[in-house]
Amino acid sequence: MVRVTVALVNALTPGERRGRPCPPPADPAAAAVEGLRAVYPSYREVTHGEGAALAEVAARLREVFAAVAADDLDAAATQVNTLLVETGARPVLERHDGEPWHLHFHGHHDTLADGWAASCATGLAIVLGGEFADRLGVCTAPHCDRVYVDVSRNGTRRFCSTACQNRVKTAAFRARGRAG
Ligand SMILES: [Zn+2]
């Protein structure tokens, strides 16, 4: 669930991406599908309204990553609790598409955006309430604010992608060259 949260935030929130400006998506529905299919490759198409609603959810989820990156776990927890209350997140066991029984999270309203808001907030709540609370992050490379969850063994991740990691390494190498 945290993977899809990361994918939705990165696909739907404006800012900067890997050194370039990242404007709000011109087509939120297409961006939402791109994010969802990054984790669920056969995810269905979404309507324009669903895409726009998911973009609003993504903006609020981003605040949780930003708060953790700023070492403000209180703000992160408060934001997650607000989302849990607003969506009325509740666990439901479901069985469909030939899968075994598995856990979903539903909201008050049976809409796509509410369902994802409930699921993503629950996923973040589980992370924030556990020993890996500090594993949510915002890329520390220059001109990038994409988010990530650090699932590495030692928990030392600082970048959204190897692309950003390499950008920073290259810049440091050039700086050393100039200094020498
Ligand atoms: Zn980055």
mmCIF file of C-alpha atoms and ligand atoms in Angstrom:
data_model
loop_
_atom_site.group_PDB
_atom_site.id
_atom_site.type_symbol
_atom_site.label_atom_id
_atom_site.label_comp_id
_atom_site.label_asym_id
_atom_site.label_seq_id
_atom_site.Cartn_x
_atom_site.Cartn_y
_atom_site.Cartn_z
ATOM 1 C CA MET A 1 0.000 0.000 0.000
ATOM 2 C CA VAL A 2 2.887 2.340 0.646
ATOM 3 C CA ARG A 3 4.260 1.606 -2.816
ATOM 4 C CA VAL A 4 1.038 2.717 -4.444
ATOM 5 C CA THR A 5 0.946 5.774 -2.174
ATOM 6 C CA VAL A 6 4.416 6.745 -3.398
ATOM 7 C CA ALA A 7 3.372 6.132 -7.013
ATOM 8 C CA LEU A 8 0.217 8.262 -6.680
ATOM 9 C CA VAL A 9 2.012 11.153 -4.948
ATOM 10 C CA ASN A 10 4.787 11.172 -7.547
ATOM 11 C CA ALA A 11 2.421 10.910 -10.501
ATOM 12 C CA LEU A 12 -0.135 13.472 -9.328
ATOM 13 C CA THR A 13 1.531 16.216 -7.292
ATOM 14 C CA PRO A 14 3.405 19.128 -8.877
ATOM 15 C CA GLY A 15 6.868 20.266 -7.846
ATOM 16 C CA GLU A 16 10.156 19.135 -9.298
ATOM 17 C CA ARG A 17 11.255 15.810 -10.723
ATOM 18 C CA ARG A 18 14.869 14.737 -11.223
ATOM 19 C CA GLY A 19 16.118 18.246 -11.905
ATOM 20 C CA ARG A 20 13.159 19.465 -13.949
ATOM 21 C CA PRO A 21 9.982 21.338 -13.089
ATOM 22 C CA CYS A 22 7.039 19.020 -12.641
ATOM 23 C CA PRO A 23 3.824 20.913 -13.401
ATOM 24 C CA PRO A 24 0.415 19.670 -12.234
ATOM 25 C CA PRO A 25 -0.648 16.861 -14.601
ATOM 26 C CA ALA A 26 -2.548 18.154 -17.640
ATOM 27 C CA ASP A 27 -4.577 14.952 -17.567
ATOM 28 C CA PRO A 28 -5.013 13.806 -13.946
ATOM 29 C CA ALA A 29 -6.871 10.665 -15.028
ATOM 30 C CA ALA A 30 -3.960 9.522 -17.203
ATOM 31 C CA ALA A 31 -1.453 10.411 -14.475
ATOM 32 C CA ALA A 32 -3.497 8.518 -11.875
ATOM 33 C CA VAL A 33 -3.638 5.438 -14.093
ATOM 34 C CA GLU A 34 0.123 5.685 -14.639
ATOM 35 C CA GLY A 35 0.644 5.745 -10.861
ATOM 36 C CA LEU A 36 -1.776 2.909 -10.152
ATOM 37 C CA ARG A 37 -0.387 0.737 -12.955
ATOM 38 C CA ALA A 38 3.135 1.205 -11.640
ATOM 39 C CA VAL A 39 2.000 -1.147 -8.864
ATOM 40 C CA TYR A 40 -1.086 -2.857 -10.364
ATOM 41 C CA PRO A 41 -0.270 -3.303 -14.072
ATOM 42 C CA SER A 42 -3.809 -4.233 -15.132
ATOM 43 C CA TYR A 43 -5.571 -1.466 -13.197
ATOM 44 C CA ARG A 44 -8.659 -0.130 -14.956
ATOM 45 C CA GLU A 45 -8.984 3.270 -16.638
ATOM 46 C CA VAL A 46 -10.257 6.064 -14.384
ATOM 47 C CA THR A 47 -12.599 8.932 -15.258
ATOM 48 C CA HIS A 48 -11.526 12.559 -15.330
ATOM 49 C CA GLY A 49 -13.433 13.202 -12.090
ATOM 50 C CA GLU A 50 -11.791 10.242 -10.376
ATOM 51 C CA GLY A 51 -8.372 11.426 -11.546
ATOM 52 C CA ALA A 52 -8.983 14.946 -10.226
ATOM 53 C CA ALA A 53 -10.190 13.575 -6.876
ATOM 54 C CA LEU A 54 -7.134 11.305 -6.650
ATOM 55 C CA ALA A 55 -4.889 14.318 -7.307
ATOM 56 C CA GLU A 56 -6.419 16.038 -4.252
ATOM 57 C CA VAL A 57 -5.841 12.921 -2.171
ATOM 58 C CA ALA A 58 -2.234 12.712 -3.424
ATOM 59 C CA ALA A 59 -1.554 16.313 -2.369
ATOM 60 C CA ARG A 60 -2.646 15.494 1.167
ATOM 61 C CA LEU A 61 -0.636 12.264 1.241
ATOM 62 C CA ARG A 62 2.449 14.206 0.117
ATOM 63 C CA GLU A 63 2.209 16.291 3.306
ATOM 64 C CA VAL A 64 2.837 13.146 5.347
ATOM 65 C CA PHE A 65 6.109 12.424 3.500
ATOM 66 C CA ALA A 66 7.140 16.074 3.763
ATOM 67 C CA ALA A 67 6.491 16.093 7.514
ATOM 68 C CA VAL A 68 8.554 12.940 8.069
ATOM 69 C CA ALA A 69 11.364 14.365 5.908
ATOM 70 C CA ALA A 70 11.296 17.484 8.130
ATOM 71 C CA ASP A 71 11.522 15.243 11.231
ATOM 72 C CA ASP A 72 8.049 16.347 12.257
ATOM 73 C CA LEU A 73 6.477 13.002 13.086
ATOM 74 C CA ASP A 74 3.765 14.753 15.100
ATOM 75 C CA ALA A 75 2.556 16.599 12.007
ATOM 76 C CA ALA A 76 2.769 13.410 9.940
ATOM 77 C CA ALA A 77 0.709 11.448 12.470
ATOM 78 C CA THR A 78 -1.857 14.226 12.789
ATOM 79 C CA GLN A 79 -2.296 14.355 9.020
ATOM 80 C CA VAL A 80 -2.709 10.575 8.791
ATOM 81 C CA ASN A 81 -5.252 10.580 11.626
ATOM 82 C CA THR A 82 -7.216 13.321 9.881
ATOM 83 C CA LEU A 83 -7.303 11.272 6.681
ATOM 84 C CA LEU A 84 -8.366 8.140 8.566
ATOM 85 C CA VAL A 85 -11.233 9.986 10.261
ATOM 86 C CA GLU A 86 -12.359 11.817 7.131
ATOM 87 C CA THR A 87 -12.347 8.718 4.957
ATOM 88 C CA GLY A 88 -13.797 6.479 7.655
ATOM 89 C CA ALA A 89 -11.149 3.912 6.751
ATOM 90 C CA ARG A 90 -12.267 0.428 7.735
ATOM 91 C CA PRO A 91 -10.860 -2.991 6.938
ATOM 92 C CA VAL A 92 -12.911 -5.368 4.795
ATOM 93 C CA LEU A 93 -11.949 -8.869 3.696
ATOM 94 C CA GLU A 94 -12.666 -9.363 0.014
ATOM 95 C CA ARG A 95 -12.352 -12.144 -2.495
ATOM 96 C CA HIS A 96 -12.477 -11.390 -6.210
ATOM 97 C CA ASP A 97 -10.835 -12.131 -9.536
ATOM 98 C CA GLY A 98 -9.821 -15.609 -8.430
ATOM 99 C CA GLU A 99 -7.654 -14.228 -5.598
ATOM 100 C CA PRO A 100 -7.815 -15.654 -2.071
ATOM 101 C CA TRP A 101 -9.447 -13.573 0.684
ATOM 102 C CA HIS A 102 -7.425 -10.431 1.214
ATOM 103 C CA LEU A 103 -7.712 -7.210 3.121
ATOM 104 C CA HIS A 104 -9.017 -4.003 1.561
ATOM 105 C CA PHE A 105 -9.712 -0.665 3.208
ATOM 106 C CA HIS A 106 -12.900 1.174 2.363
ATOM 107 C CA GLY A 107 -14.029 4.702 3.103
ATOM 108 C CA HIS A 108 -17.398 6.232 3.976
ATOM 109 C CA HIS A 109 -18.111 6.769 0.305
ATOM 110 C CA ASP A 110 -17.775 4.069 -2.272
ATOM 111 C CA THR A 111 -15.693 6.156 -4.644
ATOM 112 C CA LEU A 112 -12.317 5.383 -6.142
ATOM 113 C CA ALA A 113 -10.578 8.370 -4.529
ATOM 114 C CA ASP A 114 -12.078 7.715 -1.108
ATOM 115 C CA GLY A 115 -11.105 4.061 -1.284
ATOM 116 C CA TRP A 116 -7.510 4.933 -2.152
ATOM 117 C CA ALA A 117 -7.379 7.687 0.454
ATOM 118 C CA ALA A 118 -8.524 5.157 3.071
ATOM 119 C CA SER A 119 -6.039 2.515 1.869
ATOM 120 C CA CYS A 120 -3.085 4.859 1.548
ATOM 121 C CA ALA A 121 -3.753 6.543 4.911
ATOM 122 C CA THR A 122 -3.968 3.118 6.550
ATOM 123 C CA GLY A 123 -0.702 2.042 4.922
ATOM 124 C CA LEU A 124 1.029 5.200 6.136
ATOM 125 C CA ALA A 125 -0.483 4.737 9.612
ATOM 126 C CA ILE A 126 1.026 1.243 9.803
ATOM 127 C CA VAL A 127 4.445 2.601 8.775
ATOM 128 C CA LEU A 128 4.312 5.607 11.108
ATOM 129 C CA GLY A 129 3.197 3.430 14.008
ATOM 130 C CA GLY A 130 6.059 0.976 13.542
ATOM 131 C CA GLU A 131 9.814 0.887 13.822
ATOM 132 C CA PHE A 132 10.304 2.116 10.259
ATOM 133 C CA ALA A 133 8.493 5.432 10.696
ATOM 134 C CA ASP A 134 11.481 7.396 9.418
ATOM 135 C CA ARG A 135 11.607 5.396 6.190
ATOM 136 C CA LEU A 136 9.259 7.767 4.371
ATOM 137 C CA GLY A 137 11.139 10.516 2.599
ATOM 138 C CA VAL A 138 11.381 13.266 0.033
ATOM 139 C CA CYS A 139 14.253 13.160 -2.460
ATOM 140 C CA THR A 140 17.226 15.211 -1.244
ATOM 141 C CA ALA A 141 18.737 15.757 -4.712
ATOM 142 C CA PRO A 142 18.682 19.369 -5.992
ATOM 143 C CA HIS A 143 15.502 20.258 -7.849
ATOM 144 C CA CYS A 144 13.639 17.125 -6.990
ATOM 145 C CA ASP A 145 10.838 16.604 -4.490
ATOM 146 C CA ARG A 146 9.554 13.178 -5.474
ATOM 147 C CA VAL A 147 8.797 10.940 -2.500
ATOM 148 C CA TYR A 148 9.981 7.425 -1.633
ATOM 149 C CA VAL A 149 9.740 4.700 0.942
ATOM 150 C CA ASP A 150 13.074 3.257 1.966
ATOM 151 C CA VAL A 151 12.887 -0.533 2.021
ATOM 152 C CA SER A 152 16.654 -1.022 2.018
ATOM 153 C CA ARG A 153 18.129 -3.168 4.768
ATOM 154 C CA ASN A 154 20.160 -0.377 6.355
ATOM 155 C CA GLY A 155 17.678 2.435 5.762
ATOM 156 C CA THR A 156 20.081 4.961 4.292
ATOM 157 C CA ARG A 157 18.139 5.913 1.185
ATOM 158 C CA ARG A 158 18.073 9.651 0.378
ATOM 159 C CA PHE A 159 16.915 9.820 -3.232
ATOM 160 C CA CYS A 160 13.745 9.070 -5.183
ATOM 161 C CA SER A 161 15.605 7.140 -7.849
ATOM 162 C CA THR A 162 18.995 5.994 -9.066
ATOM 163 C CA ALA A 163 18.722 8.848 -11.599
ATOM 164 C CA CYS A 164 18.829 11.403 -8.764
ATOM 165 C CA GLN A 165 21.504 9.479 -6.895
ATOM 166 C CA ASN A 166 23.685 9.566 -10.017
ATOM 167 C CA ARG A 167 23.006 13.282 -10.589
ATOM 168 C CA VAL A 168 24.253 14.062 -7.097
ATOM 169 C CA LYS A 169 27.297 11.785 -7.434
ATOM 170 C CA THR A 170 28.235 13.378 -10.746
ATOM 171 C CA ALA A 171 27.867 16.894 -9.327
ATOM 172 C CA ALA A 172 30.030 16.001 -6.324
ATOM 173 C CA PHE A 173 32.653 14.494 -8.625
ATOM 174 C CA ARG A 174 32.719 17.663 -10.772
ATOM 175 C CA ALA A 175 32.937 19.849 -7.657
ATOM 176 C CA ARG A 176 35.934 17.851 -6.443
ATOM 177 C CA GLY A 177 37.504 18.219 -9.890
ATOM 178 C CA ARG A 178 37.111 22.003 -9.775
ATOM 179 C CA ALA A 179 38.412 22.167 -6.206
ATOM 180 C CA GLY A 180 41.484 20.115 -7.200
HETATM 181 ZN ZN ZN B 1 14.753 12.731 -7.003
#
